[in-house]
Amino acid sequence: MQTPHIKHGSAVVPEPSLQSPWPTRVHLLQWLENTANRRGMESNDYNATMSAESSPIAPDPLKTPEGSPTATWQELEEVVDELTTAARQCRSAEQFYSQVIDHCVKTLAAIGGAVWLRTANQTMRPLATEGWHTTDFKTSDAGQAEHEAILAQVATSGGVLSINTRANDQPVVLIVGAVNTIRTETDDDHDTELKQLAEEPSATAGIIEIIAPAGQSPRTYRGQERFLQAVCEIASEFHAIRELAGLRTTKSYHRQLLSFSQRVHQAMGQRHTAYEVANEGCQLLGCDRLSVVILKRRKCRLMATSGIHRVEPRSQTAHQIEQLADLAQSFDEPIYYAEGNTENLPQVAEQLEQYVDQSHAREVAIVPVTLLPEEDNLRHTNAGNPSEQGPEVLAVLIAEQFGTNSRPLVHDRVVEVGEICVTAFAQAARWDHLPLRWLSESLERVGNLLLPQYFSKTLAATAALAVVILALCFIPTDFYVETGGILQPQLRRNVFASRSGVIEEVLVQPDQRVQAGDELLRLRDPVLELESKRVTGQISTTIEQLEAVGATKTERAAGGVTRLESYRLSAEQRQLEQQLTNLQQELELLDQQRESLIVRSPIAGEIITWDVEGLLTARPVERGQALLTMADLESSWQLELQVADDRIGYVVAARQKDVAELPVEFRLTADERHQYQGHVTEIAQIAEPTSNEPGRSPTVQVTASWDETAPGGEPVLELRPGMTVRARIACGRRSLGYVWLHDLWDAAIRLVTF
């Protein structure tokens, strides 16, 4: 195996730029353009050489039209552009280098290629291959050692080498390029991490090697080297972008950690601190659930869980979490579980398995928050030597992941969050143990008000408060009970069906003016009609029977009849006459009933029922059923107010105490600009439930008249029955404080008395 670099006359392979891939790319494109121009003249010789000297296993080169140097140059430029775009868009090294090696092998018409990436232990491992087998250079131990020496040489030099060697007993040219890390200068004085990175020396992140067929011209190998050098610098940019993204992520995490520390140390009390740690820590760690268990008198108590306002201490989950916390605080070291794997003692692993079976968690991290003696500088018992006291577990953090798409828990971050919360939990514990801390908080606030810088303001506020209290107690004002209702004419009647039947004809229309006694509806009763026909038929039959008896008596009187026969005919005649009289009286009653099928207006007024014809035509009705509503719109109007039963007491008391006719002020909903006057005329004796609004208290109907003679009492718009109003009933004068706060006063009275 030969190891020297291929000679290129006076040409020297330039070292790759460590700042950006773009200068090398410009040189490459210039060389490609010159080569493409020459290739247009020598295309036939070049194709013949490639066909003769290429290996049988080499892939097909890029297909370009013969004699088209511009197309060749554009294809190569597109390859570089695609790799540059992939360096900025690919998120994994496997995805990026798979595209790199694929483009390199196809573009350079190579036999194969491979990418070697440096691992954490500074060794090279193959990441992506194309037409490559690890046994190609392992035909002997010497061949493997020489191949490793080539990789080491390239990793040390950081450039591009071309080596004549053999693979599978065939002569090939191995073109190897180093992927160097890029150190970018930064002008940000606050970004110390990026400055430290820029000051570090460049290192080789990986190696790209291409197996090219032997026997090609030196000019071809120089072009392949320059192309590989450009690809290596694009790969360097890929590593720089990934490293910069990682630094930015770390920097953002540190800022979030600082904000988290400030929030948890501002909380007062263990419960408040636990809720801050659970909710803010869950977002910081990116876990699905974070639970905080506080140790009180050596007993574990679940204090807070992220996303839950109140923890149920008697639930089975809370009991299991407390058992895990007790186990962790007894060992005083973190416990981890991930997908059935744990490196803990058997008893710990068994209890973890039981908990995971119930909670279905994929990952669990249990970290005790331990206060070391040298850190507890404020504890009273540490007046002596701190080393004489052991560590104290203040709380336990339990982070869990449930979803299959959730990112894995970072154990170091969970431990870091626990370390930050140590002093916060210690301060919260001391705060909760203060005697009468609520009283001390109140006295502290009052004491701050009496300080010299606040005394004048406190005195002014006290004086203003005293004035307000006196005004609320001694300044009288009008007391109103506000309610709602509807507007109706005082003269209003419902029209009822006087007999059961079917409405045959509607004789009126809505808003039609009628007089008292005018026909409104006509009903038809099939039973009454049938009965009338029956009586009429019986009358006709009876009359015919009377005529027959009379004719018989006349005939027999002429021929001579016995006295007995004469008496019988006379009795039959009188019976038929009485039957006829009864039938005629029954017919008169039926005629009266037929007259009652005509519904007449009880008063003079207008029909206020809407769509009478559509509502009543051919409708069967029962006796006493309401059919229409009539009202005299030219008469006076009144308000029907619905006062809640818990407010009616004010109205009744004011009516009994002051005047019988309490003033009423109201506004029509259709005309909010004008206010009208009225007075209470009647209060119902019963309270009726509100069927249309379940849950509301019953109401008492209060009737009030409209004082149209008062100033501004004439309505400014046409009134309609049923218009809604907002009204308030004057219930005398009370103190200003009672008028404003009577609801609160009544609630306090009910609370005290019941």
mmCIF file of N, CA, C and O in Angstrom, residues 356-434:
data_model
loop_
_atom_site.group_PDB
_atom_site.id
_atom_site.type_symbol
_atom_site.label_atom_id
_atom_site.label_comp_id
_atom_site.label_asym_id
_atom_site.label_seq_id
_atom_site.Cartn_x
_atom_site.Cartn_y
_atom_site.Cartn_z
ATOM 1 N N VAL A 356 -45.330 2.133 39.182
ATOM 2 C CA VAL A 356 -45.435 2.309 37.733
ATOM 3 C C VAL A 356 -46.621 1.534 37.181
ATOM 4 O O VAL A 356 -47.301 1.984 36.246
ATOM 5 N N ASP A 357 -46.907 0.364 37.736
ATOM 6 C CA ASP A 357 -48.067 -0.403 37.285
ATOM 7 C C ASP A 357 -49.365 0.351 37.521
ATOM 8 O O ASP A 357 -50.323 0.219 36.747
ATOM 9 N N GLN A 358 -49.415 1.162 38.580
ATOM 10 C CA GLN A 358 -50.626 1.921 38.881
ATOM 11 C C GLN A 358 -50.680 3.236 38.105
ATOM 12 O O GLN A 358 -51.739 3.637 37.615
ATOM 13 N N SER A 359 -49.543 3.933 38.004
ATOM 14 C CA SER A 359 -49.530 5.258 37.377
ATOM 15 C C SER A 359 -49.253 5.219 35.884
ATOM 16 O O SER A 359 -49.494 6.220 35.198
ATOM 17 N N HIS A 360 -48.699 4.101 35.349
ATOM 18 C CA HIS A 360 -48.360 3.947 33.929
ATOM 19 C C HIS A 360 -47.312 4.977 33.481
ATOM 20 O O HIS A 360 -47.346 5.456 32.339
ATOM 21 N N ALA A 361 -46.398 5.314 34.364
ATOM 22 C CA ALA A 361 -45.326 6.246 34.010
ATOM 23 C C ALA A 361 -44.211 5.502 33.279
ATOM 24 O O ALA A 361 -43.882 4.362 33.608
ATOM 25 N N ARG A 362 -43.631 6.146 32.272
ATOM 26 C CA ARG A 362 -42.512 5.567 31.524
ATOM 27 C C ARG A 362 -41.187 5.876 32.198
ATOM 28 O O ARG A 362 -40.265 5.076 32.148
ATOM 29 N N GLU A 363 -41.083 7.064 32.779
ATOM 30 C CA GLU A 363 -39.864 7.461 33.467
ATOM 31 C C GLU A 363 -40.230 8.107 34.793
ATOM 32 O O GLU A 363 -41.220 8.851 34.878
ATOM 33 N N VAL A 364 -39.425 7.833 35.805
ATOM 34 C CA VAL A 364 -39.626 8.415 37.138
ATOM 35 C C VAL A 364 -38.255 8.805 37.679
ATOM 36 O O VAL A 364 -37.304 8.015 37.611
ATOM 37 N N ALA A 365 -38.172 10.034 38.187
ATOM 38 C CA ALA A 365 -36.958 10.519 38.847
ATOM 39 C C ALA A 365 -37.349 11.052 40.217
ATOM 40 O O ALA A 365 -38.181 11.964 40.311
ATOM 41 N N ILE A 366 -36.769 10.462 41.267
ATOM 42 C CA ILE A 366 -37.090 10.834 42.641
ATOM 43 C C ILE A 366 -35.821 11.422 43.256
ATOM 44 O O ILE A 366 -34.808 10.726 43.389
ATOM 45 N N VAL A 367 -35.874 12.709 43.605
ATOM 46 C CA VAL A 367 -34.692 13.420 44.095
ATOM 47 C C VAL A 367 -35.021 14.035 45.451
ATOM 48 O O VAL A 367 -35.928 14.872 45.543
ATOM 49 N N PRO A 368 -34.337 13.637 46.515
ATOM 50 C CA PRO A 368 -34.546 14.285 47.814
ATOM 51 C C PRO A 368 -33.853 15.642 47.859
ATOM 52 O O PRO A 368 -32.747 15.814 47.325
ATOM 53 N N VAL A 369 -34.508 16.607 48.472
ATOM 54 C CA VAL A 369 -33.954 17.948 48.665
ATOM 55 C C VAL A 369 -33.342 17.980 50.055
ATOM 56 O O VAL A 369 -34.065 18.034 51.063
ATOM 57 N N THR A 370 -32.024 17.937 50.119
ATOM 58 C CA THR A 370 -31.305 17.763 51.380
ATOM 59 C C THR A 370 -30.599 19.051 51.754
ATOM 60 O O THR A 370 -29.903 19.668 50.925
ATOM 61 N N LEU A 371 -30.769 19.474 53.018
ATOM 62 C CA LEU A 371 -30.100 20.654 53.563
ATOM 63 C C LEU A 371 -28.890 20.199 54.353
ATOM 64 O O LEU A 371 -29.013 19.508 55.373
ATOM 65 N N LEU A 372 -27.698 20.565 53.869
ATOM 66 C CA LEU A 372 -26.461 20.195 54.544
ATOM 67 C C LEU A 372 -26.222 21.111 55.744
ATOM 68 O O LEU A 372 -26.649 22.275 55.740
ATOM 69 N N PRO A 373 -25.548 20.640 56.775
ATOM 70 C CA PRO A 373 -25.334 21.473 57.974
ATOM 71 C C PRO A 373 -24.592 22.762 57.661
ATOM 72 O O PRO A 373 -24.914 23.813 58.207
ATOM 73 N N GLU A 374 -23.597 22.712 56.786
ATOM 74 C CA GLU A 374 -22.837 23.928 56.511
ATOM 75 C C GLU A 374 -23.637 24.947 55.717
ATOM 76 O O GLU A 374 -23.263 26.114 55.635
ATOM 77 N N GLU A 375 -24.760 24.511 55.098
ATOM 78 C CA GLU A 375 -25.601 25.437 54.355
ATOM 79 C C GLU A 375 -26.660 26.087 55.220
ATOM 80 O O GLU A 375 -27.218 27.115 54.836
ATOM 81 N N ASP A 376 -26.965 25.491 56.386
ATOM 82 C CA ASP A 376 -28.023 26.020 57.246
ATOM 83 C C ASP A 376 -27.394 26.981 58.251
ATOM 84 O O ASP A 376 -27.122 26.627 59.395
ATOM 85 N N ASN A 377 -27.179 28.205 57.838
ATOM 86 C CA ASN A 377 -26.512 29.180 58.688
ATOM 87 C C ASN A 377 -27.478 29.914 59.603
ATOM 88 O O ASN A 377 -27.038 30.671 60.467
ATOM 89 N N LEU A 378 -28.807 29.737 59.384
ATOM 90 C CA LEU A 378 -29.771 30.499 60.159
ATOM 91 C C LEU A 378 -30.515 29.654 61.164
ATOM 92 O O LEU A 378 -31.336 30.176 61.920
ATOM 93 N N ARG A 379 -30.323 28.344 61.168
ATOM 94 C CA ARG A 379 -31.065 27.489 62.083
ATOM 95 C C ARG A 379 -30.542 27.694 63.502
ATOM 96 O O ARG A 379 -29.346 27.805 63.744
ATOM 97 N N HIS A 380 -31.452 27.739 64.465
ATOM 98 C CA HIS A 380 -31.072 28.036 65.844
ATOM 99 C C HIS A 380 -30.175 26.958 66.414
ATOM 100 O O HIS A 380 -29.292 27.239 67.227
ATOM 101 N N THR A 381 -30.362 25.731 66.023
ATOM 102 C CA THR A 381 -29.584 24.638 66.606
ATOM 103 C C THR A 381 -28.162 24.604 66.112
ATOM 104 O O THR A 381 -27.366 23.806 66.575
ATOM 105 N N ASN A 382 -27.844 25.462 65.148
ATOM 106 C CA ASN A 382 -26.503 25.472 64.578
ATOM 107 C C ASN A 382 -25.611 26.514 65.244
ATOM 108 O O ASN A 382 -24.676 27.020 64.639
ATOM 109 N N ALA A 383 -25.945 26.880 66.464
ATOM 110 C CA ALA A 383 -25.100 27.850 67.146
ATOM 111 C C ALA A 383 -23.728 27.271 67.426
ATOM 112 O O ALA A 383 -22.736 27.984 67.516
ATOM 113 N N GLY A 384 -23.646 25.958 67.550
ATOM 114 C CA GLY A 384 -22.377 25.302 67.802
ATOM 115 C C GLY A 384 -21.685 24.952 66.509
ATOM 116 O O GLY A 384 -21.703 25.688 65.528
ATOM 117 N N ASN A 385 -21.067 23.794 66.507
ATOM 118 C CA ASN A 385 -20.324 23.337 65.342
ATOM 119 C C ASN A 385 -21.283 22.718 64.325
ATOM 120 O O ASN A 385 -21.977 21.753 64.645
ATOM 121 N N PRO A 386 -21.383 23.245 63.086
ATOM 122 C CA PRO A 386 -22.320 22.678 62.114
ATOM 123 C C PRO A 386 -22.004 21.247 61.745
ATOM 124 O O PRO A 386 -22.893 20.486 61.372
ATOM 125 N N SER A 387 -20.746 20.849 61.838
ATOM 126 C CA SER A 387 -20.395 19.492 61.438
ATOM 127 C C SER A 387 -20.938 18.450 62.390
ATOM 128 O O SER A 387 -20.964 17.270 62.069
ATOM 129 N N GLU A 388 -21.376 18.870 63.585
ATOM 130 C CA GLU A 388 -21.922 17.915 64.536
ATOM 131 C C GLU A 388 -23.333 17.485 64.155
ATOM 132 O O GLU A 388 -23.861 16.546 64.725
ATOM 133 N N GLN A 389 -23.965 18.180 63.247
ATOM 134 C CA GLN A 389 -25.331 17.853 62.838
ATOM 135 C C GLN A 389 -25.309 17.247 61.445
ATOM 136 O O GLN A 389 -24.509 17.649 60.588
ATOM 137 N N GLY A 390 -26.194 16.286 61.234
ATOM 138 C CA GLY A 390 -26.256 15.602 59.955
ATOM 139 C C GLY A 390 -27.136 16.337 58.967
ATOM 140 O O GLY A 390 -27.828 17.304 59.300
ATOM 141 N N PRO A 391 -27.147 15.887 57.709
ATOM 142 C CA PRO A 391 -28.019 16.504 56.696
ATOM 143 C C PRO A 391 -29.489 16.250 57.013
ATOM 144 O O PRO A 391 -29.853 15.223 57.583
ATOM 145 N N GLU A 392 -30.311 17.179 56.589
ATOM 146 C CA GLU A 392 -31.757 17.106 56.841
ATOM 147 C C GLU A 392 -32.498 17.142 55.510
ATOM 148 O O GLU A 392 -32.296 18.056 54.703
ATOM 149 N N VAL A 393 -33.352 16.148 55.271
ATOM 150 C CA VAL A 393 -34.170 16.092 54.060
ATOM 151 C C VAL A 393 -35.407 16.945 54.287
ATOM 152 O O VAL A 393 -36.221 16.666 55.176
ATOM 153 N N LEU A 394 -35.543 18.010 53.504
ATOM 154 C CA LEU A 394 -36.672 18.924 53.649
ATOM 155 C C LEU A 394 -37.851 18.539 52.764
ATOM 156 O O LEU A 394 -39.007 18.725 53.146
ATOM 157 N N ALA A 395 -37.586 18.041 51.570
ATOM 158 C CA ALA A 395 -38.657 17.713 50.625
ATOM 159 C C ALA A 395 -38.121 16.679 49.641
ATOM 160 O O ALA A 395 -36.924 16.367 49.612
ATOM 161 N N VAL A 396 -39.029 16.147 48.837
ATOM 162 C CA VAL A 396 -38.683 15.174 47.799
ATOM 163 C C VAL A 396 -39.400 15.587 46.519
ATOM 164 O O VAL A 396 -40.613 15.845 46.532
ATOM 165 N N LEU A 397 -38.648 15.666 45.420
ATOM 166 C CA LEU A 397 -39.215 15.980 44.106
ATOM 167 C C LEU A 397 -39.365 14.688 43.306
ATOM 168 O O LEU A 397 -38.426 13.890 43.235
ATOM 169 N N ILE A 398 -40.543 14.496 42.722
ATOM 170 C CA ILE A 398 -40.825 13.303 41.917
ATOM 171 C C ILE A 398 -41.278 13.773 40.538
ATOM 172 O O ILE A 398 -42.379 14.305 40.383
ATOM 173 N N ALA A 399 -40.407 13.597 39.536
ATOM 174 C CA ALA A 399 -40.705 13.976 38.152
ATOM 175 C C ALA A 399 -41.078 12.728 37.366
ATOM 176 O O ALA A 399 -40.437 11.680 37.511
ATOM 177 N N GLU A 400 -42.107 12.845 36.507
ATOM 178 C CA GLU A 400 -42.614 11.686 35.769
ATOM 179 C C GLU A 400 -42.871 12.064 34.322
ATOM 180 O O GLU A 400 -43.259 13.201 34.012
ATOM 181 N N GLN A 401 -42.658 11.094 33.438
ATOM 182 C CA GLN A 401 -43.014 11.204 32.033
ATOM 183 C C GLN A 401 -43.959 10.052 31.701
ATOM 184 O O GLN A 401 -43.700 8.900 32.060
ATOM 185 N N PHE A 402 -45.056 10.376 30.990
ATOM 186 C CA PHE A 402 -46.062 9.364 30.664
ATOM 187 C C PHE A 402 -46.133 9.075 29.164
ATOM 188 O O PHE A 402 -46.309 7.940 28.768
ATOM 189 N N GLY A 403 -46.053 10.098 28.322
ATOM 190 C CA GLY A 403 -46.265 9.916 26.890
ATOM 191 C C GLY A 403 -45.076 9.295 26.198
ATOM 192 O O GLY A 403 -43.918 9.453 26.602
ATOM 193 N N THR A 404 -45.375 8.580 25.130
ATOM 194 C CA THR A 404 -44.310 7.961 24.339
ATOM 195 C C THR A 404 -43.535 8.991 23.531
ATOM 196 O O THR A 404 -42.389 8.749 23.159
ATOM 197 N N ASN A 405 -44.166 10.151 23.259
ATOM 198 C CA ASN A 405 -43.495 11.199 22.491
ATOM 199 C C ASN A 405 -42.793 12.209 23.382
ATOM 200 O O ASN A 405 -42.226 13.179 22.873
ATOM 201 N N SER A 406 -42.860 12.046 24.689
ATOM 202 C CA SER A 406 -42.211 12.987 25.597
ATOM 203 C C SER A 406 -40.706 12.770 25.564
ATOM 204 O O SER A 406 -40.224 11.645 25.430
ATOM 205 N N ARG A 407 -39.987 13.886 25.714
ATOM 206 C CA ARG A 407 -38.531 13.780 25.706
ATOM 207 C C ARG A 407 -38.061 13.152 27.012
ATOM 208 O O ARG A 407 -38.700 13.306 28.049
ATOM 209 N N PRO A 408 -36.928 12.457 27.007
ATOM 210 C CA PRO A 408 -36.451 11.800 28.232
ATOM 211 C C PRO A 408 -36.106 12.815 29.312
ATOM 212 O O PRO A 408 -35.734 13.959 29.037
ATOM 213 N N LEU A 409 -36.248 12.381 30.554
ATOM 214 C CA LEU A 409 -35.881 13.231 31.678
ATOM 215 C C LEU A 409 -34.360 13.352 31.757
ATOM 216 O O LEU A 409 -33.629 12.369 31.605
ATOM 217 N N VAL A 410 -33.898 14.571 31.997
ATOM 218 C CA VAL A 410 -32.475 14.818 32.206
ATOM 219 C C VAL A 410 -32.231 14.761 33.710
ATOM 220 O O VAL A 410 -32.650 15.655 34.455
ATOM 221 N N HIS A 411 -31.577 13.718 34.154
ATOM 222 C CA HIS A 411 -31.430 13.500 35.590
ATOM 223 C C HIS A 411 -30.658 14.624 36.265
ATOM 224 O O HIS A 411 -31.000 15.042 37.374
ATOM 225 N N ASP A 412 -29.619 15.128 35.594
ATOM 226 C CA ASP A 412 -28.823 16.190 36.199
ATOM 227 C C ASP A 412 -29.656 17.450 36.423
ATOM 228 O O ASP A 412 -29.464 18.165 37.412
ATOM 229 N N ARG A 413 -30.587 17.703 35.520
ATOM 230 C CA ARG A 413 -31.420 18.899 35.683
ATOM 231 C C ARG A 413 -32.388 18.740 36.850
ATOM 232 O O ARG A 413 -32.667 19.710 37.568
ATOM 233 N N VAL A 414 -32.915 17.549 37.049
ATOM 234 C CA VAL A 414 -33.798 17.325 38.194
ATOM 235 C C VAL A 414 -33.025 17.538 39.494
ATOM 236 O O VAL A 414 -33.514 18.175 40.431
ATOM 237 N N VAL A 415 -31.802 17.030 39.539
ATOM 238 C CA VAL A 415 -30.971 17.234 40.732
ATOM 239 C C VAL A 415 -30.646 18.715 40.913
ATOM 240 O O VAL A 415 -30.652 19.235 42.029
ATOM 241 N N GLU A 416 -30.395 19.415 39.794
ATOM 242 C CA GLU A 416 -30.080 20.837 39.873
ATOM 243 C C GLU A 416 -31.260 21.637 40.397
ATOM 244 O O GLU A 416 -31.092 22.553 41.222
ATOM 245 N N VAL A 417 -32.459 21.306 39.961
ATOM 246 C CA VAL A 417 -33.653 21.977 40.477
ATOM 247 C C VAL A 417 -33.800 21.720 41.971
ATOM 248 O O VAL A 417 -34.143 22.622 42.752
ATOM 249 N N GLY A 418 -33.534 20.498 42.401
ATOM 250 C CA GLY A 418 -33.604 20.197 43.829
ATOM 251 C C GLY A 418 -32.600 20.993 44.635
ATOM 252 O O GLY A 418 -32.904 21.473 45.738
ATOM 253 N N GLU A 419 -31.385 21.171 44.106
ATOM 254 C CA GLU A 419 -30.377 21.940 44.828
ATOM 255 C C GLU A 419 -30.760 23.410 44.937
ATOM 256 O O GLU A 419 -30.486 24.061 45.950
ATOM 257 N N ILE A 420 -31.398 23.944 43.898
ATOM 258 C CA ILE A 420 -31.819 25.344 43.944
ATOM 259 C C ILE A 420 -32.931 25.548 44.972
ATOM 260 O O ILE A 420 -33.006 26.593 45.625
ATOM 261 N N CYS A 421 -33.783 24.548 45.158
ATOM 262 C CA CYS A 421 -34.936 24.685 46.044
ATOM 263 C C CYS A 421 -34.581 24.463 47.513
ATOM 264 O O CYS A 421 -35.467 24.607 48.369
ATOM 265 N N VAL A 422 -33.337 24.105 47.837
ATOM 266 C CA VAL A 422 -32.998 23.783 49.226
ATOM 267 C C VAL A 422 -33.262 24.965 50.134
ATOM 268 O O VAL A 422 -33.979 24.870 51.147
ATOM 269 N N THR A 423 -32.672 26.115 49.816
ATOM 270 C CA THR A 423 -32.836 27.281 50.686
ATOM 271 C C THR A 423 -34.279 27.772 50.703
ATOM 272 O O THR A 423 -34.753 28.278 51.731
ATOM 273 N N ALA A 424 -34.989 27.627 49.576
ATOM 274 C CA ALA A 424 -36.391 28.059 49.548
ATOM 275 C C ALA A 424 -37.231 27.222 50.502
ATOM 276 O O ALA A 424 -38.066 27.759 51.267
ATOM 277 N N PHE A 425 -37.033 25.893 50.512
ATOM 278 C CA PHE A 425 -37.792 25.048 51.434
ATOM 279 C C PHE A 425 -37.368 25.291 52.881
ATOM 280 O O PHE A 425 -38.202 25.223 53.796
ATOM 281 N N ALA A 426 -36.090 25.584 53.111
ATOM 282 C CA ALA A 426 -35.639 25.857 54.478
ATOM 283 C C ALA A 426 -36.277 27.132 55.005
ATOM 284 O O ALA A 426 -36.766 27.177 56.157
ATOM 285 N N GLN A 427 -36.320 28.184 54.191
ATOM 286 C CA GLN A 427 -36.963 29.422 54.618
ATOM 287 C C GLN A 427 -38.457 29.222 54.823
ATOM 288 O O GLN A 427 -39.044 29.761 55.765
ATOM 289 N N ALA A 428 -39.096 28.452 53.935
ATOM 290 C CA ALA A 428 -40.537 28.201 54.077
ATOM 291 C C ALA A 428 -40.841 27.440 55.361
ATOM 292 O O ALA A 428 -41.827 27.719 56.045
ATOM 293 N N ALA A 429 -39.985 26.455 55.707
ATOM 294 C CA ALA A 429 -40.200 25.707 56.953
ATOM 295 C C ALA A 429 -40.062 26.612 58.173
ATOM 296 O O ALA A 429 -40.855 26.533 59.120
ATOM 297 N N ARG A 430 -39.060 27.486 58.181
ATOM 298 C CA ARG A 430 -38.901 28.400 59.309
ATOM 299 C C ARG A 430 -40.065 29.372 59.397
ATOM 300 O O ARG A 430 -40.511 29.736 60.491
ATOM 301 N N TRP A 431 -40.560 29.791 58.246
ATOM 302 C CA TRP A 431 -41.696 30.720 58.245
ATOM 303 C C TRP A 431 -42.945 30.061 58.817
ATOM 304 O O TRP A 431 -43.679 30.678 59.588
ATOM 305 N N ASP A 432 -43.194 28.809 58.454
ATOM 306 C CA ASP A 432 -44.383 28.124 58.966
ATOM 307 C C ASP A 432 -44.293 27.849 60.461
ATOM 308 O O ASP A 432 -45.336 27.686 61.122
ATOM 309 N N HIS A 433 -43.084 27.781 61.019
ATOM 310 C CA HIS A 433 -42.936 27.493 62.441
ATOM 311 C C HIS A 433 -42.970 28.744 63.312
ATOM 312 O O HIS A 433 -42.877 28.632 64.533
ATOM 313 N N LEU A 434 -43.121 29.907 62.677
ATOM 314 C CA LEU A 434 -43.216 31.127 63.478
ATOM 315 C C LEU A 434 -44.542 31.144 64.232
ATOM 316 O O LEU A 434 -45.607 30.906 63.650
#
